[in-house]
Structure formats: structure tokens, C-alpha cells
């Protein structure tokens, strides 16, 4: 079994900011970053947790949006991901698929833009951060699941693949958010 991180591993960029730019435009992205800069700076200085900073940004841009509109933007954006894909890692992923390996993409990014891209590559096992939706199908601005980052990546994999002794695990990641998964794997590969 093989696990790939998404942002920075299969792509060369963080897709959250690219998605916001795609959905809202460069000017709106810049204004949102400025308005939320105290929280972003606090996160960078390690005074504010990753998941809170991410949810605050997500809420600022998408709270109240129709879920159908959000999904459509995600599907359209997934086609843009090829513009900043990490080609050597994509080739490695395709090799694992050709070899018949069960491949997961596990990412802190949002399901609605990661899954369509993964499905187009032939990957059907995708675990990401899921958004919360109201009964009237509007985004609340919060996440339905925990941010799929750090230990949560391992937790989410174990929810589905609970018998850890029944498989050999190869993992690829590029950041501190992947450390736990890389340590958990039989073969952990840090992409630099």
C-alpha cells in the first residue's frame, strides 16, 4: 500500500491559496491575506494552530457559499492543478498504480478539489479535510472533519485500513504535516 501527500509532494504549491485565487481572484486573495494577517503571522510564529488559521481563511472566503457552487469550482480548479504538478512524483505515483499497488492520497487540502484531480489520475482512495454544510446546502465556513494534517493523516488511514500488520506501507511527503505518516510507514520518503 502506498500513501502520497498532495500539497508540496504531488504539487509544487499549496493548493489552498491557489484555489482561493482561482475562485475569488488575485485581488480578493491579497485583501483576505491582509485582513487575516494577524492570524497568519501568529501561525507562522507557532502561536496559533495550523487548523485554526486554515479554517479562519476558509471561512473568510467561502462561508455562506452554496455547496453546489463550491463543488463546481473545485471540479473546475482540479483541471488547473496540472499546471503546478510535481512531474517526478506524478510519474512515481503512476508507476505504483501500474504495479497494482493500492494508492491513497491523504491531504489536509479540501476534498472538493483534490478528489476530482485524483480520480482523473486513476486514484480512488482519497482522504482529505471535509467541509461542513448546512441543511440548506450552504458552507458553514467550518470543517466537518478534523484537518487532515500530522497525526490525523495516520488516524484517517487507520479508520479504513485498521489491520496495520496486514500490509507494507510506503509513504511520500514533504513537510512537517507528513512526519507522523512517514514515521508510521515501513518506508517513509521525504520529498525535498
Short mmCIF file of N, CA and C in Angstrom, two decimals:
data_model
loop_
_atom_site.label_atom_id
_atom_site.label_comp_id
_atom_site.label_asym_id
_atom_site.label_seq_id
_atom_site.Cartn_x
_atom_site.Cartn_y
_atom_site.Cartn_z
N UNK A 1 0.84 -1.17 0.00
CA UNK A 1 0.00 0.00 0.00
C UNK A 1 0.89 1.24 0.00
N UNK A 2 0.44 2.26 -0.74
CA UNK A 2 1.24 3.47 -0.91
C UNK A 2 0.39 4.69 -0.57
N UNK A 3 1.00 5.62 0.16
CA UNK A 3 0.32 6.86 0.53
C UNK A 3 1.14 8.03 0.01
N UNK A 4 0.47 8.95 -0.66
CA UNK A 4 1.09 10.19 -1.11
C UNK A 4 0.41 11.37 -0.42
N UNK A 5 1.20 12.31 0.07
CA UNK A 5 0.69 13.62 0.43
C UNK A 5 0.38 14.34 -0.89
N UNK A 6 -0.37 15.42 -0.81
CA UNK A 6 -0.76 16.15 -2.02
C UNK A 6 0.05 17.44 -2.18
N UNK A 7 -0.22 18.45 -1.35
CA UNK A 7 0.45 19.75 -1.48
C UNK A 7 1.94 19.64 -1.19
N UNK A 8 2.74 20.05 -2.15
CA UNK A 8 4.19 20.02 -1.98
C UNK A 8 4.82 18.67 -2.32
N UNK A 9 4.00 17.65 -2.44
CA UNK A 9 4.50 16.33 -2.84
C UNK A 9 4.07 16.04 -4.27
N UNK A 10 2.77 15.95 -4.50
CA UNK A 10 2.27 15.76 -5.87
C UNK A 10 2.15 17.09 -6.61
N UNK A 11 2.14 18.19 -5.86
CA UNK A 11 2.12 19.52 -6.48
C UNK A 11 3.35 20.29 -6.01
N UNK A 12 3.64 21.38 -6.71
CA UNK A 12 4.76 22.24 -6.32
C UNK A 12 4.31 23.40 -5.45
N UNK A 13 3.00 23.54 -5.22
CA UNK A 13 2.45 24.67 -4.48
C UNK A 13 1.41 24.19 -3.48
N UNK A 14 1.11 25.07 -2.53
CA UNK A 14 -0.01 24.84 -1.61
C UNK A 14 -1.29 25.16 -2.38
N UNK A 15 -2.18 24.22 -2.50
CA UNK A 15 -3.35 24.43 -3.34
C UNK A 15 -4.43 25.28 -2.68
N UNK A 16 -4.41 25.46 -1.37
CA UNK A 16 -5.43 26.29 -0.74
C UNK A 16 -5.38 27.71 -1.30
N UNK A 17 -4.20 28.32 -1.32
CA UNK A 17 -4.08 29.68 -1.84
C UNK A 17 -4.37 29.74 -3.34
N UNK A 18 -3.95 28.72 -4.06
CA UNK A 18 -4.23 28.67 -5.49
C UNK A 18 -5.73 28.54 -5.74
N UNK A 19 -6.40 27.74 -4.90
CA UNK A 19 -7.85 27.58 -5.04
C UNK A 19 -8.57 28.89 -4.75
N UNK A 20 -8.16 29.58 -3.71
CA UNK A 20 -8.79 30.87 -3.38
C UNK A 20 -8.59 31.86 -4.54
N UNK A 21 -7.36 31.91 -5.07
CA UNK A 21 -7.09 32.79 -6.20
C UNK A 21 -7.98 32.43 -7.39
N UNK A 22 -8.12 31.14 -7.66
CA UNK A 22 -8.94 30.67 -8.77
C UNK A 22 -10.41 31.04 -8.55
N UNK A 23 -10.92 30.84 -7.32
CA UNK A 23 -12.32 31.06 -7.02
C UNK A 23 -12.68 32.53 -6.87
N UNK A 24 -11.77 33.32 -6.29
CA UNK A 24 -12.11 34.69 -5.91
C UNK A 24 -11.30 35.76 -6.63
N UNK A 25 -10.18 35.39 -7.23
CA UNK A 25 -9.33 36.35 -7.92
C UNK A 25 -8.14 36.77 -7.07
N UNK A 26 -7.12 37.31 -7.74
CA UNK A 26 -5.88 37.71 -7.06
C UNK A 26 -6.11 38.83 -6.05
N UNK A 27 -6.91 39.81 -6.44
CA UNK A 27 -7.14 40.96 -5.56
C UNK A 27 -7.85 40.52 -4.27
N UNK A 28 -8.88 39.72 -4.41
CA UNK A 28 -9.61 39.22 -3.23
C UNK A 28 -8.69 38.38 -2.34
N UNK A 29 -7.83 37.57 -2.96
CA UNK A 29 -6.88 36.76 -2.19
C UNK A 29 -5.96 37.67 -1.39
N UNK A 30 -5.39 38.68 -2.03
CA UNK A 30 -4.49 39.60 -1.35
C UNK A 30 -5.20 40.33 -0.21
N UNK A 31 -6.41 40.82 -0.45
CA UNK A 31 -7.17 41.51 0.60
C UNK A 31 -7.47 40.57 1.76
N UNK A 32 -7.82 39.33 1.45
CA UNK A 32 -8.11 38.35 2.50
C UNK A 32 -6.89 38.02 3.34
N UNK A 33 -5.74 37.93 2.68
CA UNK A 33 -4.49 37.66 3.40
C UNK A 33 -4.17 38.83 4.32
N UNK A 34 -4.34 40.05 3.82
CA UNK A 34 -4.07 41.24 4.65
C UNK A 34 -5.02 41.29 5.84
N UNK A 35 -6.30 41.08 5.59
CA UNK A 35 -7.29 41.12 6.69
C UNK A 35 -7.04 40.04 7.74
N UNK A 36 -6.52 38.91 7.31
CA UNK A 36 -6.27 37.80 8.23
C UNK A 36 -4.80 37.69 8.63
N UNK A 37 -4.01 38.70 8.29
CA UNK A 37 -2.57 38.64 8.55
C UNK A 37 -2.20 38.43 10.02
N UNK A 38 -2.94 38.99 11.00
CA UNK A 38 -2.56 38.70 12.39
C UNK A 38 -2.58 37.20 12.70
N UNK A 39 -3.56 36.50 12.16
CA UNK A 39 -3.68 35.05 12.41
C UNK A 39 -2.64 34.26 11.62
N UNK A 40 -2.36 34.72 10.42
CA UNK A 40 -1.34 34.07 9.60
C UNK A 40 0.04 34.23 10.24
N UNK A 41 0.32 35.44 10.71
CA UNK A 41 1.60 35.69 11.38
C UNK A 41 1.69 34.88 12.67
N UNK A 42 0.61 34.85 13.43
CA UNK A 42 0.60 34.06 14.67
C UNK A 42 0.84 32.58 14.37
N UNK A 43 0.27 32.09 13.27
CA UNK A 43 0.51 30.70 12.87
C UNK A 43 1.98 30.50 12.51
N UNK A 44 2.53 31.41 11.72
CA UNK A 44 3.93 31.28 11.30
C UNK A 44 4.89 31.34 12.49
N UNK A 45 4.50 32.09 13.52
CA UNK A 45 5.31 32.18 14.75
C UNK A 45 4.98 31.06 15.74
N UNK A 46 4.08 30.15 15.33
CA UNK A 46 3.69 28.98 16.13
C UNK A 46 2.90 29.34 17.39
N UNK A 47 2.19 30.49 17.35
CA UNK A 47 1.30 30.88 18.44
C UNK A 47 -0.15 30.50 18.17
N UNK A 48 -0.43 30.11 16.95
CA UNK A 48 -1.80 29.83 16.52
C UNK A 48 -1.77 28.53 15.74
N UNK A 49 -2.61 27.56 16.08
CA UNK A 49 -2.53 26.25 15.41
C UNK A 49 -2.90 26.30 13.93
N UNK A 50 -2.29 25.40 13.20
CA UNK A 50 -2.50 25.25 11.77
C UNK A 50 -3.98 25.18 11.41
N UNK A 51 -4.71 24.30 12.09
CA UNK A 51 -6.11 24.07 11.71
C UNK A 51 -6.96 25.31 11.92
N UNK A 52 -6.66 26.10 12.95
CA UNK A 52 -7.45 27.31 13.20
C UNK A 52 -7.17 28.38 12.15
N UNK A 53 -5.90 28.54 11.78
CA UNK A 53 -5.55 29.52 10.76
C UNK A 53 -6.19 29.13 9.42
N UNK A 54 -6.13 27.85 9.09
CA UNK A 54 -6.70 27.38 7.84
C UNK A 54 -8.22 27.56 7.82
N UNK A 55 -8.88 27.20 8.91
CA UNK A 55 -10.33 27.33 8.96
C UNK A 55 -10.76 28.80 8.93
N UNK A 56 -10.00 29.68 9.56
CA UNK A 56 -10.32 31.11 9.54
C UNK A 56 -10.25 31.64 8.11
N UNK A 57 -9.20 31.29 7.39
CA UNK A 57 -9.08 31.72 5.99
C UNK A 57 -10.21 31.13 5.14
N UNK A 58 -10.46 29.85 5.32
CA UNK A 58 -11.50 29.19 4.56
C UNK A 58 -12.85 29.87 4.82
N UNK A 59 -13.16 30.12 6.07
CA UNK A 59 -14.42 30.75 6.43
C UNK A 59 -14.53 32.16 5.84
N UNK A 60 -13.44 32.90 5.90
CA UNK A 60 -13.44 34.27 5.36
C UNK A 60 -13.86 34.27 3.89
N UNK A 61 -13.37 33.33 3.13
CA UNK A 61 -13.63 33.33 1.69
C UNK A 61 -14.89 32.58 1.28
N UNK A 62 -15.29 31.54 2.03
CA UNK A 62 -16.32 30.65 1.50
C UNK A 62 -17.56 30.48 2.37
N UNK A 63 -17.57 30.99 3.58
CA UNK A 63 -18.75 30.85 4.45
C UNK A 63 -19.98 31.41 3.73
N UNK A 64 -21.06 30.62 3.71
CA UNK A 64 -22.31 31.04 3.10
C UNK A 64 -22.44 30.69 1.62
N UNK A 65 -21.36 30.23 1.00
CA UNK A 65 -21.43 29.86 -0.42
C UNK A 65 -22.25 28.58 -0.57
N UNK A 66 -22.98 28.48 -1.66
CA UNK A 66 -23.72 27.26 -1.96
C UNK A 66 -22.74 26.11 -2.15
N UNK A 67 -23.07 24.95 -1.58
CA UNK A 67 -22.19 23.80 -1.70
C UNK A 67 -22.07 23.36 -3.16
N UNK A 68 -23.16 23.44 -3.92
CA UNK A 68 -23.10 23.06 -5.33
C UNK A 68 -22.12 23.95 -6.10
N UNK A 69 -22.15 25.26 -5.81
CA UNK A 69 -21.21 26.18 -6.46
C UNK A 69 -19.77 25.85 -6.06
N UNK A 70 -19.57 25.57 -4.78
CA UNK A 70 -18.24 25.24 -4.28
C UNK A 70 -17.71 23.97 -4.95
N UNK A 71 -18.54 22.96 -5.07
CA UNK A 71 -18.12 21.71 -5.74
C UNK A 71 -17.78 21.95 -7.20
N UNK A 72 -18.57 22.78 -7.88
CA UNK A 72 -18.30 23.09 -9.28
C UNK A 72 -16.96 23.81 -9.42
N UNK A 73 -16.71 24.78 -8.54
CA UNK A 73 -15.42 25.49 -8.57
C UNK A 73 -14.29 24.49 -8.32
N UNK A 74 -14.50 23.57 -7.38
CA UNK A 74 -13.49 22.55 -7.08
C UNK A 74 -13.19 21.67 -8.28
N UNK A 75 -14.23 21.23 -8.97
CA UNK A 75 -14.03 20.40 -10.17
C UNK A 75 -13.29 21.18 -11.25
N UNK A 76 -13.68 22.43 -11.45
CA UNK A 76 -13.00 23.26 -12.47
C UNK A 76 -11.55 23.52 -12.08
N UNK A 77 -11.32 23.81 -10.80
CA UNK A 77 -9.95 24.07 -10.34
C UNK A 77 -9.07 22.83 -10.46
N UNK A 78 -9.64 21.66 -10.27
CA UNK A 78 -8.84 20.43 -10.32
C UNK A 78 -8.12 20.29 -11.66
N UNK A 79 -8.69 20.87 -12.71
CA UNK A 79 -8.04 20.84 -14.03
C UNK A 79 -6.82 21.74 -14.07
N UNK A 80 -6.80 22.77 -13.22
CA UNK A 80 -5.68 23.71 -13.15
C UNK A 80 -4.47 23.11 -12.42
N UNK A 81 -4.71 22.09 -11.63
CA UNK A 81 -3.64 21.50 -10.81
C UNK A 81 -2.51 20.97 -11.68
N UNK A 82 -2.82 20.53 -12.89
CA UNK A 82 -1.78 20.04 -13.79
C UNK A 82 -0.74 21.11 -14.12
N UNK A 83 -1.09 22.38 -13.95
CA UNK A 83 -0.15 23.47 -14.24
C UNK A 83 0.98 23.54 -13.22
N UNK A 84 0.75 23.01 -12.00
CA UNK A 84 1.80 23.04 -10.98
C UNK A 84 2.01 21.68 -10.33
N UNK A 85 1.77 20.64 -11.12
CA UNK A 85 2.01 19.28 -10.63
C UNK A 85 3.51 19.03 -10.54
N UNK A 86 3.91 18.22 -9.60
CA UNK A 86 5.31 17.80 -9.44
C UNK A 86 5.50 16.55 -10.31
N UNK A 87 6.00 16.73 -11.52
CA UNK A 87 6.03 15.66 -12.51
C UNK A 87 6.80 14.41 -12.06
N UNK A 88 7.97 14.52 -11.42
CA UNK A 88 8.64 13.29 -10.99
C UNK A 88 7.79 12.47 -10.00
N UNK A 89 7.09 13.17 -9.12
CA UNK A 89 6.24 12.45 -8.15
C UNK A 89 5.01 11.86 -8.82
N UNK A 90 4.46 12.58 -9.81
CA UNK A 90 3.32 12.05 -10.55
C UNK A 90 3.72 10.77 -11.30
N UNK A 91 4.90 10.78 -11.89
CA UNK A 91 5.39 9.57 -12.58
C UNK A 91 5.55 8.41 -11.60
N UNK A 92 6.06 8.72 -10.40
CA UNK A 92 6.21 7.69 -9.37
C UNK A 92 4.84 7.14 -8.95
N UNK A 93 3.89 8.04 -8.78
CA UNK A 93 2.53 7.62 -8.42
C UNK A 93 1.96 6.71 -9.52
N UNK A 94 2.12 7.11 -10.76
CA UNK A 94 1.59 6.29 -11.87
C UNK A 94 2.28 4.94 -11.95
N UNK A 95 3.57 4.89 -11.61
CA UNK A 95 4.29 3.61 -11.58
C UNK A 95 3.69 2.69 -10.52
N UNK A 96 3.39 3.25 -9.34
CA UNK A 96 2.76 2.44 -8.28
C UNK A 96 1.40 1.92 -8.76
N UNK A 97 0.64 2.76 -9.43
CA UNK A 97 -0.66 2.32 -9.94
C UNK A 97 -0.49 1.21 -10.98
N UNK A 98 0.47 1.37 -11.89
CA UNK A 98 0.73 0.35 -12.92
C UNK A 98 1.18 -0.96 -12.30
N UNK A 99 1.90 -0.87 -11.18
CA UNK A 99 2.36 -2.08 -10.48
C UNK A 99 1.25 -2.75 -9.70
N UNK A 100 0.06 -2.15 -9.69
CA UNK A 100 -1.07 -2.73 -8.99
C UNK A 100 -1.13 -2.40 -7.51
N UNK A 101 -0.33 -1.44 -7.06
CA UNK A 101 -0.36 -1.04 -5.65
C UNK A 101 -1.66 -0.30 -5.34
N UNK A 102 -2.14 -0.49 -4.14
CA UNK A 102 -3.28 0.28 -3.65
C UNK A 102 -2.72 1.63 -3.23
N UNK A 103 -3.18 2.72 -3.87
CA UNK A 103 -2.62 4.05 -3.65
C UNK A 103 -3.67 4.95 -3.00
N UNK A 104 -3.24 5.59 -1.92
CA UNK A 104 -4.04 6.61 -1.25
C UNK A 104 -3.38 7.96 -1.43
N UNK A 105 -4.19 9.00 -1.59
CA UNK A 105 -3.73 10.38 -1.42
C UNK A 105 -4.38 10.86 -0.15
N UNK A 106 -3.55 11.31 0.79
CA UNK A 106 -4.05 11.80 2.07
C UNK A 106 -3.54 13.22 2.24
N UNK A 107 -4.49 14.16 2.38
CA UNK A 107 -4.12 15.57 2.32
C UNK A 107 -4.94 16.41 3.29
N UNK A 108 -4.30 17.47 3.79
CA UNK A 108 -5.01 18.47 4.58
C UNK A 108 -5.85 19.37 3.68
N UNK A 109 -5.63 19.32 2.37
CA UNK A 109 -6.44 20.12 1.46
C UNK A 109 -7.86 19.60 1.43
N UNK A 110 -8.70 20.31 0.73
CA UNK A 110 -10.14 20.06 0.75
C UNK A 110 -10.54 19.04 -0.32
N UNK A 111 -11.40 18.12 0.07
CA UNK A 111 -11.84 17.02 -0.78
C UNK A 111 -12.35 17.49 -2.14
N UNK A 112 -13.08 18.59 -2.17
CA UNK A 112 -13.77 19.00 -3.39
C UNK A 112 -12.85 19.39 -4.54
N UNK A 113 -11.58 19.68 -4.29
CA UNK A 113 -10.69 19.89 -5.43
C UNK A 113 -9.61 18.82 -5.55
N UNK A 114 -9.32 18.11 -4.46
CA UNK A 114 -8.31 17.05 -4.54
C UNK A 114 -8.90 15.80 -5.20
N UNK A 115 -10.09 15.40 -4.79
CA UNK A 115 -10.69 14.16 -5.32
C UNK A 115 -10.88 14.17 -6.83
N UNK A 116 -11.42 15.24 -7.43
CA UNK A 116 -11.58 15.19 -8.90
C UNK A 116 -10.25 15.01 -9.63
N UNK A 117 -9.20 15.69 -9.13
CA UNK A 117 -7.89 15.53 -9.77
C UNK A 117 -7.39 14.10 -9.60
N UNK A 118 -7.54 13.56 -8.39
CA UNK A 118 -7.09 12.18 -8.14
C UNK A 118 -7.85 11.18 -8.99
N UNK A 119 -9.16 11.33 -9.07
CA UNK A 119 -9.96 10.39 -9.87
C UNK A 119 -9.51 10.43 -11.33
N UNK A 120 -9.16 11.61 -11.84
CA UNK A 120 -8.67 11.72 -13.23
C UNK A 120 -7.35 10.99 -13.42
N UNK A 121 -6.59 10.82 -12.33
CA UNK A 121 -5.31 10.09 -12.40
C UNK A 121 -5.49 8.59 -12.16
N UNK A 122 -6.71 8.17 -11.82
CA UNK A 122 -6.97 6.76 -11.53
C UNK A 122 -6.87 6.39 -10.06
N UNK A 123 -6.83 7.40 -9.20
CA UNK A 123 -6.73 7.15 -7.75
C UNK A 123 -8.13 7.25 -7.16
N UNK A 124 -8.58 6.20 -6.53
CA UNK A 124 -9.93 6.19 -5.96
C UNK A 124 -9.94 6.31 -4.44
N UNK A 125 -8.78 6.20 -3.82
CA UNK A 125 -8.70 6.28 -2.35
C UNK A 125 -8.13 7.64 -1.96
N UNK A 126 -9.02 8.53 -1.53
CA UNK A 126 -8.63 9.91 -1.21
C UNK A 126 -9.19 10.28 0.15
N UNK A 127 -8.31 10.72 1.04
CA UNK A 127 -8.70 11.17 2.37
C UNK A 127 -8.23 12.60 2.55
N UNK A 128 -9.18 13.52 2.77
CA UNK A 128 -8.85 14.94 2.86
C UNK A 128 -9.66 15.57 4.00
N UNK A 129 -9.51 16.86 4.13
CA UNK A 129 -10.32 17.64 5.05
C UNK A 129 -11.67 17.89 4.38
N UNK A 130 -12.75 17.60 5.10
CA UNK A 130 -14.10 17.76 4.55
C UNK A 130 -14.76 19.01 5.12
N UNK A 131 -15.52 19.70 4.28
CA UNK A 131 -16.21 20.92 4.69
C UNK A 131 -17.54 20.58 5.34
N UNK A 132 -17.98 21.48 6.20
CA UNK A 132 -19.29 21.35 6.86
C UNK A 132 -20.32 22.12 6.03
N UNK A 133 -21.50 21.52 5.87
CA UNK A 133 -22.57 22.09 5.05
C UNK A 133 -23.85 22.12 5.87
N UNK A 134 -24.62 23.21 5.75
CA UNK A 134 -25.89 23.32 6.47
C UNK A 134 -26.95 22.46 5.80
N UNK A 135 -28.11 22.35 6.45
CA UNK A 135 -29.23 21.62 5.86
C UNK A 135 -29.69 22.24 4.54
N UNK A 136 -29.47 23.56 4.40
CA UNK A 136 -29.85 24.23 3.16
C UNK A 136 -28.71 24.25 2.14
N UNK A 137 -27.70 23.39 2.36
CA UNK A 137 -26.57 23.19 1.45
C UNK A 137 -25.74 24.45 1.22
N UNK A 138 -25.45 25.13 2.33
CA UNK A 138 -24.53 26.27 2.32
C UNK A 138 -23.32 25.91 3.17
N UNK A 139 -22.15 26.41 2.80
CA UNK A 139 -20.95 26.17 3.58
C UNK A 139 -21.02 26.96 4.88
N UNK A 140 -20.71 26.30 6.00
CA UNK A 140 -20.71 26.99 7.29
C UNK A 140 -19.41 27.76 7.51
N UNK A 141 -18.38 27.42 6.74
CA UNK A 141 -17.07 28.01 6.96
C UNK A 141 -16.21 27.17 7.90
N UNK A 142 -16.79 26.09 8.42
CA UNK A 142 -16.05 25.19 9.30
C UNK A 142 -15.80 23.87 8.57
N UNK A 143 -14.98 23.04 9.20
CA UNK A 143 -14.69 21.73 8.65
C UNK A 143 -15.50 20.67 9.37
N UNK A 144 -16.01 19.71 8.60
CA UNK A 144 -16.80 18.60 9.17
C UNK A 144 -15.88 17.58 9.85
N UNK A 145 -14.68 17.43 9.30
CA UNK A 145 -13.70 16.51 9.87
C UNK A 145 -12.56 17.33 10.46
N UNK A 146 -11.73 16.67 11.21
CA UNK A 146 -10.50 17.32 11.66
C UNK A 146 -9.65 17.62 10.44
N UNK A 147 -8.83 18.67 10.55
CA UNK A 147 -7.88 18.99 9.49
C UNK A 147 -6.98 17.77 9.29
N UNK A 148 -6.90 17.24 8.10
CA UNK A 148 -6.17 16.00 7.82
C UNK A 148 -4.68 16.32 7.70
N UNK A 149 -4.06 16.54 8.84
CA UNK A 149 -2.69 17.04 8.95
C UNK A 149 -2.01 16.33 10.11
N UNK A 150 -0.73 16.03 9.97
CA UNK A 150 0.01 15.40 11.07
C UNK A 150 -0.56 14.05 11.44
N UNK A 151 -0.78 13.85 12.72
CA UNK A 151 -1.28 12.57 13.24
C UNK A 151 -2.65 12.21 12.65
N UNK A 152 -3.42 13.22 12.27
CA UNK A 152 -4.75 12.95 11.71
C UNK A 152 -4.65 12.16 10.40
N UNK A 153 -3.57 12.31 9.65
CA UNK A 153 -3.38 11.50 8.44
C UNK A 153 -3.30 10.02 8.79
N UNK A 154 -2.54 9.71 9.81
CA UNK A 154 -2.42 8.32 10.27
C UNK A 154 -3.77 7.83 10.78
N UNK A 155 -4.44 8.64 11.59
CA UNK A 155 -5.74 8.26 12.15
C UNK A 155 -6.75 7.95 11.05
N UNK A 156 -6.80 8.79 10.03
CA UNK A 156 -7.77 8.60 8.96
C UNK A 156 -7.46 7.34 8.16
N UNK A 157 -6.17 7.05 7.92
CA UNK A 157 -5.82 5.82 7.22
C UNK A 157 -6.22 4.60 8.05
N UNK A 158 -5.97 4.66 9.35
CA UNK A 158 -6.30 3.52 10.21
C UNK A 158 -7.80 3.28 10.35
N UNK A 159 -8.60 4.32 10.14
CA UNK A 159 -10.06 4.12 10.15
C UNK A 159 -10.48 3.17 9.03
N UNK A 160 -9.74 3.19 7.93
CA UNK A 160 -10.10 2.36 6.76
C UNK A 160 -9.24 1.11 6.67
N UNK A 161 -7.96 1.25 6.96
CA UNK A 161 -7.01 0.14 6.87
C UNK A 161 -6.52 -0.19 8.28
N UNK A 162 -7.41 -0.73 9.09
CA UNK A 162 -7.14 -0.88 10.53
C UNK A 162 -6.16 -2.00 10.86
N UNK A 163 -6.06 -3.02 10.03
CA UNK A 163 -5.17 -4.14 10.33
C UNK A 163 -3.76 -3.81 9.84
N UNK A 164 -3.04 -3.01 10.61
CA UNK A 164 -1.73 -2.48 10.19
C UNK A 164 -0.71 -3.58 9.87
N UNK A 165 -0.85 -4.73 10.47
CA UNK A 165 0.12 -5.80 10.25
C UNK A 165 -0.12 -6.57 8.95
N UNK A 166 -1.21 -6.24 8.26
CA UNK A 166 -1.54 -6.99 7.05
C UNK A 166 -0.99 -6.34 5.77
N UNK A 167 -0.32 -5.20 5.88
CA UNK A 167 0.19 -4.54 4.68
C UNK A 167 1.52 -3.84 4.95
N UNK A 168 2.31 -3.76 3.89
CA UNK A 168 3.56 -3.00 3.88
C UNK A 168 3.20 -1.60 3.40
N UNK A 169 3.61 -0.58 4.13
CA UNK A 169 3.20 0.78 3.82
C UNK A 169 4.39 1.63 3.36
N UNK A 170 4.24 2.21 2.17
CA UNK A 170 5.21 3.17 1.63
C UNK A 170 4.53 4.53 1.63
N UNK A 171 5.22 5.55 2.17
CA UNK A 171 4.63 6.89 2.24
C UNK A 171 5.58 7.92 1.66
N UNK A 172 4.98 8.91 0.99
CA UNK A 172 5.73 10.03 0.43
C UNK A 172 5.14 11.33 0.95
N UNK A 173 6.00 12.21 1.47
CA UNK A 173 5.55 13.50 1.96
C UNK A 173 6.68 14.50 1.93
N UNK A 174 6.34 15.77 2.15
CA UNK A 174 7.35 16.81 2.00
C UNK A 174 7.47 17.76 3.19
N UNK A 175 6.59 17.67 4.19
CA UNK A 175 6.57 18.71 5.21
C UNK A 175 6.35 18.14 6.60
N UNK A 176 6.36 19.04 7.59
CA UNK A 176 6.14 18.61 8.97
C UNK A 176 4.76 18.01 9.16
N UNK A 177 3.81 18.37 8.31
CA UNK A 177 2.48 17.77 8.38
C UNK A 177 2.44 16.32 7.96
N UNK A 178 3.56 15.83 7.41
CA UNK A 178 3.66 14.43 6.95
C UNK A 178 4.53 13.58 7.86
N UNK A 179 5.16 14.17 8.85
CA UNK A 179 6.12 13.44 9.69
C UNK A 179 5.54 12.17 10.31
N UNK A 180 4.35 12.30 10.88
CA UNK A 180 3.76 11.14 11.54
C UNK A 180 3.48 10.01 10.55
N UNK A 181 3.00 10.35 9.36
CA UNK A 181 2.74 9.32 8.35
C UNK A 181 4.04 8.69 7.88
N UNK A 182 5.07 9.50 7.69
CA UNK A 182 6.35 8.96 7.25
C UNK A 182 6.94 8.04 8.31
N UNK A 183 6.78 8.39 9.59
CA UNK A 183 7.28 7.55 10.68
C UNK A 183 6.47 6.27 10.82
N UNK A 184 5.18 6.37 10.54
CA UNK A 184 4.26 5.24 10.66
C UNK A 184 4.50 4.20 9.56
N UNK A 185 5.01 4.66 8.42
CA UNK A 185 5.20 3.78 7.26
C UNK A 185 6.40 2.85 7.45
N UNK A 186 6.38 1.74 6.74
CA UNK A 186 7.54 0.86 6.69
C UNK A 186 8.66 1.52 5.90
N UNK A 187 8.27 2.27 4.87
CA UNK A 187 9.22 3.05 4.07
C UNK A 187 8.67 4.47 3.96
N UNK A 188 9.30 5.40 4.65
CA UNK A 188 8.88 6.80 4.57
C UNK A 188 9.87 7.59 3.73
N UNK A 189 9.37 8.25 2.70
CA UNK A 189 10.24 9.00 1.78
C UNK A 189 9.93 10.49 1.88
N UNK A 190 10.88 11.27 2.40
CA UNK A 190 10.74 12.71 2.49
C UNK A 190 11.15 13.33 1.16
N UNK A 191 10.22 14.02 0.51
CA UNK A 191 10.46 14.66 -0.78
C UNK A 191 11.00 16.06 -0.50
N UNK A 192 12.17 16.36 -1.07
CA UNK A 192 12.75 17.69 -0.86
C UNK A 192 12.88 18.45 -2.17
#
